[in-house]
Each structure stands twice: as C-alpha cells, then as structure tokens.
Amino acid sequence: MNPEVSQESIDRVVETIERMGFKAHLSRGQFRTVIGAVGEEGSLDQNHLASLDGVEKVVPIMKPYKLASRDFHEEDSVIEVGGGSVPKVKIGGEFATCIAGPCAVENEEMLNKIARLVRAGGATILRGGAFKPRTSPYSFQGHGEQALKWMRACGDELGMPICTEVMDTRQVELIERYTDSFQIGARNMQNFDLLREVGKTRKPVVLKRGLAATVKDWLLSAEYVLSQGNRGVILCERGIKTFEDSIRYSLDVTSIPVARQLSHLPIIIDPSHAAGKRDFVPAIAAAGMAAGAHGAIIEVHYCPSEAQCDGPQALLPEVFTELMGQLRQIATIFNKHFTKSAAPVGA
Ligand code: PEP
Ligand code: MN
C-alpha cells in the first residue's frame, strides 16, 4: 500500500481479497503496510486489486512460501513469548534469547533446581519435555500433564516463560493451557496437521528443522503455521543427517544466513541435539551465534549421568553459564543483545 494509506483503503483491499476467496494477512512495517493475499494459485484478479484506492503495486511472491518470506515482511520479525502470568521475552531482530533446561522433566525437584541454575546463568525461557519423542518405545516417554503442571508453576515462580514439545494434534489443547510456547520436534517438522493445529493457537512455535529437510521444506512448514494466522514462528536449526558419524547430527550453520536472507523469522540454534556430546556444545553454539542466530536452546543438567534422556549432551550448569558469557560477547559483535530475566509477575 502507499505509505500514507488510510485505514479505510486498507479495509477495502482486505474485503476485496476475501471476496475473491483468499485470506488477507496484514504486515505493518516501519514504512508501509503490506497485505498478503494467500490462497490457491491462479484465481486472483490482480488488475482489479491494483486499481483500488491506496494500492501502490501488486506483486506476485514467486517463492512457494509467502508469509514466511522477506518479500511479505521486509524487516526481521520480533516475537514475544510469555505475557500473562510471566513477563514477555522478545526474540528476533536485535533481541537474542536463550532457552535452557533439561531435555525431559523428570520430577518436580530436578526441574526447579535446573530452572534456577539456568536462570542464574542467563537463560530467559525454560525448556523441558513433558511428552518425549523417543526412538525406542521402551525409553522414558515423559510425565505428560503432571510435567506440564510442574513447568507452569516453576515458570511462574521464576518469571520465565516455558517451552515444551507437542507431538500430536490431540495434545495441542492440553499443552496450550499450560505453556507459553510450543516446540515442534525435528521428527514432526512435516506433520502438517500438527503444524496447522498449532497455527490456530496464538502461542509462539519453536520449529525445529527436520533431520533431512532442506531450508525450503523448513520454511514451507513455517508457512503452514503462519497460514493459520499464528505469527509467532521461531526457526530452530538442530543439525541434519549427513554421512559424518562422529557426532549425532551435523549442525548446518549455513542454513542460518540462508534462512535469514529468505525469511524475516527469527532463528535459533540447538547445539545440544546436533552435538550429542557435551564437549562439542559450546563450539557449535558459538558458531551458530556468529552465523547470525538469534539465540540458542540448550540442554542443561546438574547430574547428567542420572538424566533419563539425553544425558551425554547436557551441559553442567557452570559450563552453561560460561558459554552464555561467550554468546553474549558474540551477540554484541553482531548488534544483538541477550534479553535479561525480568522479575516474576507480581513480585
Ligand atoms: C528435544 O528438544 O528434546 C528434542 C527431542 O529435539 P529434536 O526434535 O530436535 O530431536
Ligand atoms: Mn533432548
């Protein structure tokens, strides 16, 4: 739309787009409003749209993903996680953030202990799995709703928004009641029904890259969420399968500048699942930050040998704290800064 367009003209264009059978998505940038018309290709009357009041130009977005594309939203998106019972944490643009915690919520005591340690170390969002996607059906599968209750109480007490994995469409409603943000695991990146379902909520979604997904596949998965009206997608590079077998997965640092060029969405790295071994986590995290990530999601445990899940890759709390100091320095070089923990709501 033209820079000084009236709200009336915007409403008129939105109405027209909807009458043509498309969904209208508004993106208000610093300089102009862009209205995305999303639907099945072919049937949009571009000439008619171009003739409407306030329309500067009609541009077809050639990329297969539209709302995820920088063509639709030029500036970096800044996504807020939390609000309500916990302070809001920003991620994207100049705001970097660290999500940390155990792989799985094993019991209330360990969760509370780790949460305090990662908060003191510089994390602003608490992670923890209540429903775990395990390679073996005989491995620990998570404590389910009980774990969500512990997470919620712990997040509220410390003033940390929480993030937990959703594996199935049937869990969305339950998890939405407790969590501040969803995590879609690598194995579910192309579970399209699940993507659509979390897209219908208004809670941010950390979308892990699939083990064998291209950046384009990944952005198309983000598009599924965005197409349902949920603007809060945070991409997460967690490593892909390559022929290399000395590590668990290969963290594809290249995907960070590539995704950032193609998309306005924030992107974080998960060095824990890529490395599979704690020794490699700090170096991989640093590389991801230097490549332009907006932060990291890191697994931490005070007694990794006792962890029920992913112990070998969990950082000890003191190593995590040291790493956060380094990530903060790298962020500064690239004009970003890590958000600080705010006091709990009502404290
Ligand atoms: C996790 O974060 O604990 C997890 C299972 O991650 P991913 O889906 O990347 O393997
Ligand atoms: Mn894990």
mmCIF file of C-alpha atoms and ligand atoms in Angstrom:
data_model
loop_
_atom_site.group_PDB
_atom_site.id
_atom_site.type_symbol
_atom_site.label_atom_id
_atom_site.label_comp_id
_atom_site.label_asym_id
_atom_site.label_seq_id
_atom_site.Cartn_x
_atom_site.Cartn_y
_atom_site.Cartn_z
ATOM 1 C CA MET A 1 0.000 0.000 0.000
ATOM 2 C CA ASN A 2 1.089 3.614 -0.387
ATOM 3 C CA PRO A 3 2.993 4.920 2.654
ATOM 4 C CA GLU A 4 0.238 7.271 3.834
ATOM 5 C CA VAL A 5 -2.669 4.996 3.166
ATOM 6 C CA SER A 6 -5.901 5.343 5.164
ATOM 7 C CA GLN A 7 -7.344 2.559 7.293
ATOM 8 C CA GLU A 8 -10.440 2.717 5.109
ATOM 9 C CA SER A 9 -8.461 1.839 1.983
ATOM 10 C CA ILE A 10 -6.722 -0.994 3.811
ATOM 11 C CA ASP A 11 -10.075 -2.395 4.946
ATOM 12 C CA ARG A 12 -11.397 -2.155 1.407
ATOM 13 C CA VAL A 13 -8.465 -4.128 -0.016
ATOM 14 C CA VAL A 14 -8.809 -6.765 2.724
ATOM 15 C CA GLU A 15 -12.514 -7.100 1.957
ATOM 16 C CA THR A 16 -11.875 -7.432 -1.766
ATOM 17 C CA ILE A 17 -9.195 -10.081 -1.223
ATOM 18 C CA GLU A 18 -11.578 -12.055 0.973
ATOM 19 C CA ARG A 19 -14.391 -11.724 -1.523
ATOM 20 C CA MET A 20 -12.077 -13.257 -4.131
ATOM 21 C CA GLY A 21 -11.797 -16.290 -1.849
ATOM 22 C CA PHE A 22 -8.348 -15.536 -0.428
ATOM 23 C CA LYS A 23 -7.096 -14.940 3.083
ATOM 24 C CA ALA A 24 -5.710 -11.464 3.786
ATOM 25 C CA HIS A 25 -2.663 -11.132 6.040
ATOM 26 C CA LEU A 26 -1.535 -7.698 7.182
ATOM 27 C CA SER A 27 2.089 -6.816 7.737
ATOM 28 C CA ARG A 28 2.672 -3.337 9.136
ATOM 29 C CA GLY A 29 6.281 -2.353 8.627
ATOM 30 C CA GLN A 30 8.066 0.800 9.645
ATOM 31 C CA PHE A 31 7.395 2.419 6.276
ATOM 32 C CA ARG A 32 4.491 0.636 4.702
ATOM 33 C CA THR A 33 1.688 -1.832 5.121
ATOM 34 C CA VAL A 34 1.825 -4.951 3.007
ATOM 35 C CA ILE A 35 -1.322 -7.009 2.546
ATOM 36 C CA GLY A 36 -0.710 -10.617 1.662
ATOM 37 C CA ALA A 37 -3.381 -12.417 -0.334
ATOM 38 C CA VAL A 38 -2.940 -16.105 0.274
ATOM 39 C CA GLY A 39 -4.883 -18.881 -1.308
ATOM 40 C CA GLU A 40 -4.688 -21.308 -4.160
ATOM 41 C CA GLU A 41 -2.698 -20.048 -7.088
ATOM 42 C CA GLY A 42 -4.322 -18.695 -10.210
ATOM 43 C CA SER A 43 -7.633 -17.088 -9.499
ATOM 44 C CA LEU A 44 -6.654 -13.672 -8.124
ATOM 45 C CA ASP A 45 -7.672 -10.661 -10.207
ATOM 46 C CA GLN A 46 -4.509 -8.614 -9.907
ATOM 47 C CA ASN A 47 -5.655 -5.795 -12.182
ATOM 48 C CA HIS A 48 -8.714 -5.189 -10.086
ATOM 49 C CA LEU A 49 -6.636 -5.097 -6.880
ATOM 50 C CA ALA A 50 -4.146 -2.701 -8.479
ATOM 51 C CA SER A 51 -6.962 -0.287 -9.285
ATOM 52 C CA LEU A 52 -8.137 0.033 -5.670
ATOM 53 C CA ASP A 53 -7.505 3.174 -3.658
ATOM 54 C CA GLY A 54 -4.227 3.239 -1.758
ATOM 55 C CA VAL A 55 -2.661 0.282 -3.570
ATOM 56 C CA GLU A 56 0.882 1.071 -4.664
ATOM 57 C CA LYS A 57 1.541 -2.148 -6.505
ATOM 58 C CA VAL A 58 0.533 -5.775 -6.718
ATOM 59 C CA VAL A 59 3.499 -8.111 -6.590
ATOM 60 C CA PRO A 60 3.245 -11.862 -7.001
ATOM 61 C CA ILE A 61 5.515 -13.612 -4.492
ATOM 62 C CA MET A 62 7.177 -16.285 -6.581
ATOM 63 C CA LYS A 63 8.598 -18.211 -3.636
ATOM 64 C CA PRO A 64 6.494 -21.200 -2.596
ATOM 65 C CA TYR A 65 6.320 -19.844 0.954
ATOM 66 C CA LYS A 66 4.714 -16.418 1.103
ATOM 67 C CA LEU A 67 4.084 -15.248 4.673
ATOM 68 C CA ALA A 68 7.442 -16.635 5.781
ATOM 69 C CA SER A 69 9.196 -14.744 3.008
ATOM 70 C CA ARG A 70 11.032 -11.423 3.285
ATOM 71 C CA ASP A 71 9.051 -10.279 0.260
ATOM 72 C CA PHE A 72 5.988 -10.181 2.513
ATOM 73 C CA HIS A 73 7.700 -8.765 5.612
ATOM 74 C CA GLU A 74 10.924 -6.922 4.947
ATOM 75 C CA GLU A 75 12.159 -6.301 8.487
ATOM 76 C CA ASP A 76 13.133 -9.024 10.953
ATOM 77 C CA SER A 77 10.134 -10.216 12.932
ATOM 78 C CA VAL A 78 10.360 -9.792 16.683
ATOM 79 C CA ILE A 79 8.339 -12.435 18.505
ATOM 80 C CA GLU A 80 7.176 -12.179 22.092
ATOM 81 C CA VAL A 81 6.998 -15.283 24.240
ATOM 82 C CA GLY A 82 5.078 -15.094 27.526
ATOM 83 C CA GLY A 83 2.777 -12.432 28.920
ATOM 84 C CA GLY A 84 0.024 -13.114 31.415
ATOM 85 C CA SER A 85 1.472 -14.983 34.377
ATOM 86 C CA VAL A 86 5.090 -14.450 33.238
ATOM 87 C CA PRO A 87 6.996 -11.478 31.774
ATOM 88 C CA LYS A 88 7.305 -11.274 27.989
ATOM 89 C CA VAL A 89 10.580 -12.235 26.347
ATOM 90 C CA LYS A 90 11.460 -10.885 22.887
ATOM 91 C CA ILE A 91 13.278 -12.781 20.203
ATOM 92 C CA GLY A 92 14.266 -11.658 16.702
ATOM 93 C CA GLY A 93 15.900 -8.579 15.212
ATOM 94 C CA GLU A 94 18.268 -7.179 17.819
ATOM 95 C CA PHE A 95 16.865 -9.427 20.568
ATOM 96 C CA ALA A 96 18.644 -12.695 21.260
ATOM 97 C CA THR A 97 17.404 -15.120 23.843
ATOM 98 C CA CYS A 98 18.445 -18.383 25.409
ATOM 99 C CA ILE A 99 16.015 -21.187 26.119
ATOM 100 C CA ALA A 100 17.501 -23.705 28.526
ATOM 101 C CA GLY A 101 16.545 -26.526 30.838
ATOM 102 C CA PRO A 102 16.510 -30.282 30.975
ATOM 103 C CA CYS A 103 15.719 -32.489 27.993
ATOM 104 C CA ALA A 104 12.839 -34.088 29.889
ATOM 105 C CA VAL A 105 11.059 -33.046 33.060
ATOM 106 C CA GLU A 106 11.974 -35.984 35.292
ATOM 107 C CA ASN A 107 10.448 -34.771 38.555
ATOM 108 C CA GLU A 108 9.490 -31.504 40.185
ATOM 109 C CA GLU A 109 12.594 -31.132 42.292
ATOM 110 C CA MET A 110 15.075 -31.553 39.444
ATOM 111 C CA LEU A 111 13.086 -29.161 37.277
ATOM 112 C CA ASN A 112 13.067 -26.455 39.939
ATOM 113 C CA LYS A 113 16.754 -26.900 40.585
ATOM 114 C CA ILE A 114 17.774 -26.758 36.915
ATOM 115 C CA ALA A 115 15.434 -23.846 36.216
ATOM 116 C CA ARG A 116 17.099 -21.756 38.938
ATOM 117 C CA LEU A 117 20.548 -22.649 37.655
ATOM 118 C CA VAL A 118 19.819 -21.782 34.015
ATOM 119 C CA ARG A 119 18.061 -18.561 35.005
ATOM 120 C CA ALA A 120 21.088 -17.520 37.029
ATOM 121 C CA GLY A 121 23.263 -18.452 34.053
ATOM 122 C CA GLY A 122 21.369 -16.172 31.672
ATOM 123 C CA ALA A 123 18.504 -18.191 30.175
ATOM 124 C CA THR A 124 15.178 -16.343 29.914
ATOM 125 C CA ILE A 125 12.906 -19.163 28.727
ATOM 126 C CA LEU A 126 12.652 -22.559 30.435
ATOM 127 C CA ARG A 127 12.573 -25.702 28.318
ATOM 128 C CA GLY A 128 11.552 -29.195 29.398
ATOM 129 C CA GLY A 129 9.880 -32.129 27.713
ATOM 130 C CA ALA A 130 6.606 -33.461 29.102
ATOM 131 C CA PHE A 131 5.926 -35.650 26.057
ATOM 132 C CA LYS A 132 9.136 -37.072 24.615
ATOM 133 C CA PRO A 133 9.648 -38.408 21.088
ATOM 134 C CA ARG A 134 11.911 -41.383 21.768
ATOM 135 C CA THR A 135 13.484 -43.634 19.181
ATOM 136 C CA SER A 136 12.548 -46.652 21.270
ATOM 137 C CA PRO A 137 9.031 -47.178 22.606
ATOM 138 C CA TYR A 138 10.636 -48.649 25.741
ATOM 139 C CA SER A 139 12.562 -45.466 26.624
ATOM 140 C CA PHE A 140 11.165 -42.904 29.112
ATOM 141 C CA GLN A 141 8.291 -41.138 27.365
ATOM 142 C CA GLY A 142 7.817 -38.183 29.728
ATOM 143 C CA HIS A 143 5.432 -37.419 32.597
ATOM 144 C CA GLY A 144 2.750 -35.769 30.437
ATOM 145 C CA GLU A 145 0.276 -33.422 32.113
ATOM 146 C CA GLN A 146 1.924 -33.725 35.519
ATOM 147 C CA ALA A 147 5.147 -32.386 33.978
ATOM 148 C CA LEU A 148 3.227 -29.511 32.386
ATOM 149 C CA LYS A 149 1.899 -28.549 35.821
ATOM 150 C CA TRP A 150 5.396 -28.546 37.288
ATOM 151 C CA MET A 151 6.670 -26.493 34.363
ATOM 152 C CA ARG A 152 3.892 -23.918 34.697
ATOM 153 C CA ALA A 153 4.381 -23.489 38.426
ATOM 154 C CA CYS A 154 8.149 -23.238 38.077
ATOM 155 C CA GLY A 155 7.978 -20.729 35.198
ATOM 156 C CA ASP A 156 5.541 -18.548 37.120
ATOM 157 C CA GLU A 157 7.616 -18.635 40.263
ATOM 158 C CA LEU A 158 10.812 -17.604 38.463
ATOM 159 C CA GLY A 159 9.247 -15.291 35.886
ATOM 160 C CA MET A 160 10.314 -17.467 32.968
ATOM 161 C CA PRO A 161 8.060 -18.287 30.009
ATOM 162 C CA ILE A 162 8.109 -22.016 29.285
ATOM 163 C CA CYS A 163 8.562 -24.020 26.099
ATOM 164 C CA THR A 164 7.600 -27.659 25.686
ATOM 165 C CA GLU A 165 7.227 -30.119 22.838
ATOM 166 C CA VAL A 166 3.894 -31.064 21.304
ATOM 167 C CA MET A 167 3.949 -34.320 19.329
ATOM 168 C CA ASP A 168 0.372 -34.831 18.271
ATOM 169 C CA THR A 169 -2.699 -32.818 17.291
ATOM 170 C CA ARG A 170 -4.553 -34.438 20.217
ATOM 171 C CA GLN A 171 -2.148 -32.787 22.685
ATOM 172 C CA VAL A 172 -2.431 -29.217 21.389
ATOM 173 C CA GLU A 173 -5.401 -28.178 23.504
ATOM 174 C CA LEU A 174 -3.940 -29.607 26.712
ATOM 175 C CA ILE A 175 -0.442 -28.197 26.203
ATOM 176 C CA GLU A 176 -1.795 -24.803 25.117
ATOM 177 C CA ARG A 177 -3.452 -24.463 28.531
ATOM 178 C CA TYR A 178 -0.113 -24.692 30.323
ATOM 179 C CA THR A 179 2.632 -23.482 28.027
ATOM 180 C CA ASP A 180 3.843 -20.127 26.709
ATOM 181 C CA SER A 181 5.318 -21.626 23.538
ATOM 182 C CA PHE A 182 5.219 -24.895 21.653
ATOM 183 C CA GLN A 183 8.168 -26.824 20.359
ATOM 184 C CA ILE A 184 7.695 -28.868 17.204
ATOM 185 C CA GLY A 185 10.376 -31.537 17.149
ATOM 186 C CA ALA A 186 12.581 -32.394 14.209
ATOM 187 C CA ARG A 187 10.665 -35.614 13.639
ATOM 188 C CA ASN A 188 7.423 -33.710 13.337
ATOM 189 C CA MET A 189 8.547 -30.859 11.108
ATOM 190 C CA GLN A 190 6.382 -32.184 8.302
ATOM 191 C CA ASN A 191 3.436 -33.306 10.403
ATOM 192 C CA PHE A 192 1.212 -30.914 8.507
ATOM 193 C CA ASP A 193 -1.918 -31.476 10.594
ATOM 194 C CA LEU A 194 0.050 -30.662 13.738
ATOM 195 C CA LEU A 195 1.505 -27.527 12.135
ATOM 196 C CA ARG A 196 -1.966 -26.347 11.196
ATOM 197 C CA GLU A 197 -3.291 -27.080 14.672
ATOM 198 C CA VAL A 198 -0.602 -25.057 16.487
ATOM 199 C CA GLY A 199 -1.122 -22.417 13.803
ATOM 200 C CA LYS A 200 -4.664 -21.963 15.067
ATOM 201 C CA THR A 201 -3.382 -21.053 18.534
ATOM 202 C CA ARG A 202 -1.695 -17.743 19.264
ATOM 203 C CA LYS A 203 1.264 -19.146 21.165
ATOM 204 C CA PRO A 204 4.720 -18.963 19.550
ATOM 205 C CA VAL A 205 6.098 -22.109 17.961
ATOM 206 C CA VAL A 206 9.755 -23.151 18.004
ATOM 207 C CA LEU A 207 10.001 -25.098 14.759
ATOM 208 C CA LYS A 208 12.943 -27.473 14.630
ATOM 209 C CA ARG A 209 14.401 -28.270 11.233
ATOM 210 C CA GLY A 210 13.762 -31.874 10.178
ATOM 211 C CA LEU A 211 16.651 -34.332 10.119
ATOM 212 C CA ALA A 212 16.593 -34.454 6.332
ATOM 213 C CA ALA A 213 14.742 -31.270 5.438
ATOM 214 C CA THR A 214 16.008 -28.552 3.107
ATOM 215 C CA VAL A 215 15.728 -24.903 4.128
ATOM 216 C CA LYS A 216 12.871 -24.630 1.635
ATOM 217 C CA ASP A 217 10.989 -27.555 3.232
ATOM 218 C CA TRP A 218 11.522 -25.941 6.613
ATOM 219 C CA LEU A 219 10.169 -22.559 5.505
ATOM 220 C CA LEU A 220 7.171 -24.283 3.923
ATOM 221 C CA SER A 221 6.475 -25.918 7.277
ATOM 222 C CA ALA A 222 6.672 -22.482 8.900
ATOM 223 C CA GLU A 223 4.197 -21.340 6.244
ATOM 224 C CA TYR A 224 1.669 -23.948 7.446
ATOM 225 C CA VAL A 225 1.714 -22.335 10.909
ATOM 226 C CA LEU A 226 1.655 -18.770 9.577
ATOM 227 C CA SER A 227 -1.154 -19.538 7.129
ATOM 228 C CA GLN A 228 -3.450 -20.182 10.113
ATOM 229 C CA GLY A 229 -2.819 -16.704 11.479
ATOM 230 C CA ASN A 230 -0.153 -17.532 14.078
ATOM 231 C CA ARG A 231 2.681 -15.059 13.504
ATOM 232 C CA GLY A 232 4.985 -16.483 16.148
ATOM 233 C CA VAL A 233 7.274 -18.930 14.371
ATOM 234 C CA ILE A 234 10.838 -19.251 15.650
ATOM 235 C CA LEU A 235 13.012 -21.405 13.396
ATOM 236 C CA CYS A 236 15.467 -23.736 15.096
ATOM 237 C CA GLU A 237 18.463 -25.313 13.367
ATOM 238 C CA ARG A 238 19.271 -28.511 15.285
ATOM 239 C CA GLY A 239 21.503 -30.385 12.873
ATOM 240 C CA ILE A 240 20.810 -32.676 9.951
ATOM 241 C CA LYS A 241 21.821 -36.205 8.972
ATOM 242 C CA THR A 242 24.985 -36.390 6.935
ATOM 243 C CA PHE A 243 27.465 -39.235 6.352
ATOM 244 C CA GLU A 244 29.501 -37.967 9.322
ATOM 245 C CA ASP A 245 29.108 -40.284 12.288
ATOM 246 C CA SER A 246 31.480 -38.824 14.874
ATOM 247 C CA ILE A 247 28.692 -36.572 16.107
ATOM 248 C CA ARG A 248 24.938 -37.069 16.466
ATOM 249 C CA TYR A 249 23.910 -34.661 13.684
ATOM 250 C CA SER A 250 25.756 -32.010 11.668
ATOM 251 C CA LEU A 251 24.703 -28.507 12.671
ATOM 252 C CA ASP A 252 24.224 -26.754 9.348
ATOM 253 C CA VAL A 253 25.497 -23.250 10.150
ATOM 254 C CA THR A 254 24.948 -22.287 6.526
ATOM 255 C CA SER A 255 21.209 -22.579 6.947
ATOM 256 C CA ILE A 256 21.262 -19.583 9.296
ATOM 257 C CA PRO A 257 22.332 -16.882 6.808
ATOM 258 C CA VAL A 258 20.330 -18.627 4.090
ATOM 259 C CA ALA A 259 17.116 -18.703 6.127
ATOM 260 C CA ARG A 260 17.710 -15.133 7.280
ATOM 261 C CA GLN A 261 18.039 -13.922 3.726
ATOM 262 C CA LEU A 262 14.885 -15.704 2.612
ATOM 263 C CA SER A 263 12.783 -15.099 5.715
ATOM 264 C CA HIS A 264 12.029 -12.473 8.355
ATOM 265 C CA LEU A 265 11.503 -15.115 11.052
ATOM 266 C CA PRO A 266 13.911 -15.359 13.995
ATOM 267 C CA ILE A 267 16.197 -18.351 14.042
ATOM 268 C CA ILE A 268 17.899 -20.049 16.959
ATOM 269 C CA ILE A 269 20.312 -22.938 17.168
ATOM 270 C CA ASP A 270 20.148 -26.133 19.160
ATOM 271 C CA PRO A 271 23.758 -27.195 19.675
ATOM 272 C CA SER A 272 22.773 -29.930 22.166
ATOM 273 C CA HIS A 273 20.917 -32.225 19.782
ATOM 274 C CA ALA A 274 23.408 -31.604 16.989
ATOM 275 C CA ALA A 275 26.413 -32.466 19.143
ATOM 276 C CA GLY A 276 25.021 -35.351 21.134
ATOM 277 C CA LYS A 277 28.072 -34.903 23.394
ATOM 278 C CA ARG A 278 28.544 -32.039 25.810
ATOM 279 C CA ASP A 279 32.194 -31.438 24.796
ATOM 280 C CA PHE A 280 31.105 -30.100 21.430
ATOM 281 C CA VAL A 281 28.153 -27.984 22.540
ATOM 282 C CA PRO A 282 29.978 -24.691 23.289
ATOM 283 C CA ALA A 283 31.861 -24.557 19.970
ATOM 284 C CA ILE A 284 28.749 -25.334 17.944
ATOM 285 C CA ALA A 285 26.694 -22.780 19.871
ATOM 286 C CA ALA A 286 29.332 -20.106 19.276
ATOM 287 C CA ALA A 287 29.460 -20.909 15.557
ATOM 288 C CA GLY A 288 25.684 -20.613 15.264
ATOM 289 C CA MET A 289 25.635 -17.249 17.031
ATOM 290 C CA ALA A 290 28.437 -15.981 14.815
ATOM 291 C CA ALA A 291 26.481 -17.119 11.765
ATOM 292 C CA GLY A 292 23.595 -14.850 12.757
ATOM 293 C CA ALA A 293 21.325 -16.846 15.059
ATOM 294 C CA HIS A 294 19.017 -15.003 17.482
ATOM 295 C CA GLY A 295 19.969 -17.248 20.365
ATOM 296 C CA ALA A 296 20.030 -20.875 21.351
ATOM 297 C CA ILE A 297 18.145 -23.685 23.024
ATOM 298 C CA ILE A 298 20.441 -25.671 25.278
ATOM 299 C CA GLU A 299 20.019 -28.746 27.476
ATOM 300 C CA VAL A 300 21.428 -28.482 30.995
ATOM 301 C CA HIS A 301 21.543 -30.995 33.865
ATOM 302 C CA TYR A 302 23.352 -30.859 37.230
ATOM 303 C CA CYS A 303 23.822 -34.626 37.169
ATOM 304 C CA PRO A 304 23.867 -35.775 33.542
ATOM 305 C CA SER A 305 24.721 -39.363 34.452
ATOM 306 C CA GLU A 306 21.325 -39.630 36.128
ATOM 307 C CA ALA A 307 19.381 -37.962 33.309
ATOM 308 C CA GLN A 308 16.571 -40.082 31.906
ATOM 309 C CA CYS A 309 17.038 -38.589 28.463
ATOM 310 C CA ASP A 310 19.950 -37.057 26.503
ATOM 311 C CA GLY A 311 22.350 -37.019 29.471
ATOM 312 C CA PRO A 312 25.548 -37.167 27.379
ATOM 313 C CA GLN A 313 24.772 -33.847 25.694
ATOM 314 C CA ALA A 314 23.574 -31.939 28.777
ATOM 315 C CA LEU A 315 25.865 -29.123 29.881
ATOM 316 C CA LEU A 316 26.799 -28.783 33.518
ATOM 317 C CA PRO A 317 25.340 -25.547 34.931
ATOM 318 C CA GLU A 318 28.730 -23.864 35.370
ATOM 319 C CA VAL A 319 29.707 -24.642 31.767
ATOM 320 C CA PHE A 320 26.366 -23.269 30.611
ATOM 321 C CA THR A 321 26.992 -20.024 32.496
ATOM 322 C CA GLU A 322 30.439 -19.661 30.975
ATOM 323 C CA LEU A 323 29.059 -20.339 27.499
ATOM 324 C CA MET A 324 26.339 -17.700 27.958
ATOM 325 C CA GLY A 325 29.057 -15.152 28.684
ATOM 326 C CA GLN A 326 30.730 -16.020 25.391
ATOM 327 C CA LEU A 327 27.477 -15.965 23.444
ATOM 328 C CA ARG A 328 26.733 -12.533 24.883
ATOM 329 C CA GLN A 329 30.051 -11.255 23.557
ATOM 330 C CA ILE A 330 29.450 -12.730 20.113
ATOM 331 C CA ALA A 331 25.954 -11.234 20.032
ATOM 332 C CA THR A 332 27.400 -7.770 20.723
ATOM 333 C CA ILE A 333 29.683 -8.004 17.697
ATOM 334 C CA PHE A 334 26.613 -8.596 15.548
ATOM 335 C CA ASN A 335 24.480 -5.836 17.127
ATOM 336 C CA LYS A 336 22.281 -8.141 19.134
ATOM 337 C CA HIS A 337 21.855 -8.455 22.842
ATOM 338 C CA PHE A 338 20.547 -11.225 25.044
ATOM 339 C CA THR A 339 17.366 -10.414 26.892
ATOM 340 C CA LYS A 340 17.669 -10.319 30.661
ATOM 341 C CA SER A 341 15.420 -12.194 33.052
ATOM 342 C CA ALA A 342 12.679 -9.990 34.451
ATOM 343 C CA ALA A 343 11.250 -10.321 37.941
ATOM 344 C CA PRO A 344 8.290 -12.709 38.239
ATOM 345 C CA VAL A 345 4.868 -11.142 37.702
ATOM 346 C CA GLY A 346 3.549 -9.787 40.994
ATOM 347 C CA ALA A 347 6.951 -9.938 42.726
HETATM 348 C C1 PEP B 1 14.393 -32.071 22.257
HETATM 349 O O1 PEP B 1 14.464 -30.836 22.134
HETATM 350 O O2 PEP B 1 14.497 -32.639 23.362
HETATM 351 C C2 PEP B 1 14.236 -32.900 21.033
HETATM 352 C C3 PEP B 1 13.719 -34.107 21.078
HETATM 353 O O3 PEP B 1 14.699 -32.279 19.931
HETATM 354 P P1 PEP B 1 14.684 -32.716 18.366
HETATM 355 O O4 PEP B 1 13.268 -32.757 17.951
HETATM 356 O O5 PEP B 1 15.473 -31.615 17.705
HETATM 357 O O6 PEP B 1 15.389 -34.038 18.262
HETATM 358 MN MN MN B 2 16.707 -33.774 24.193
#
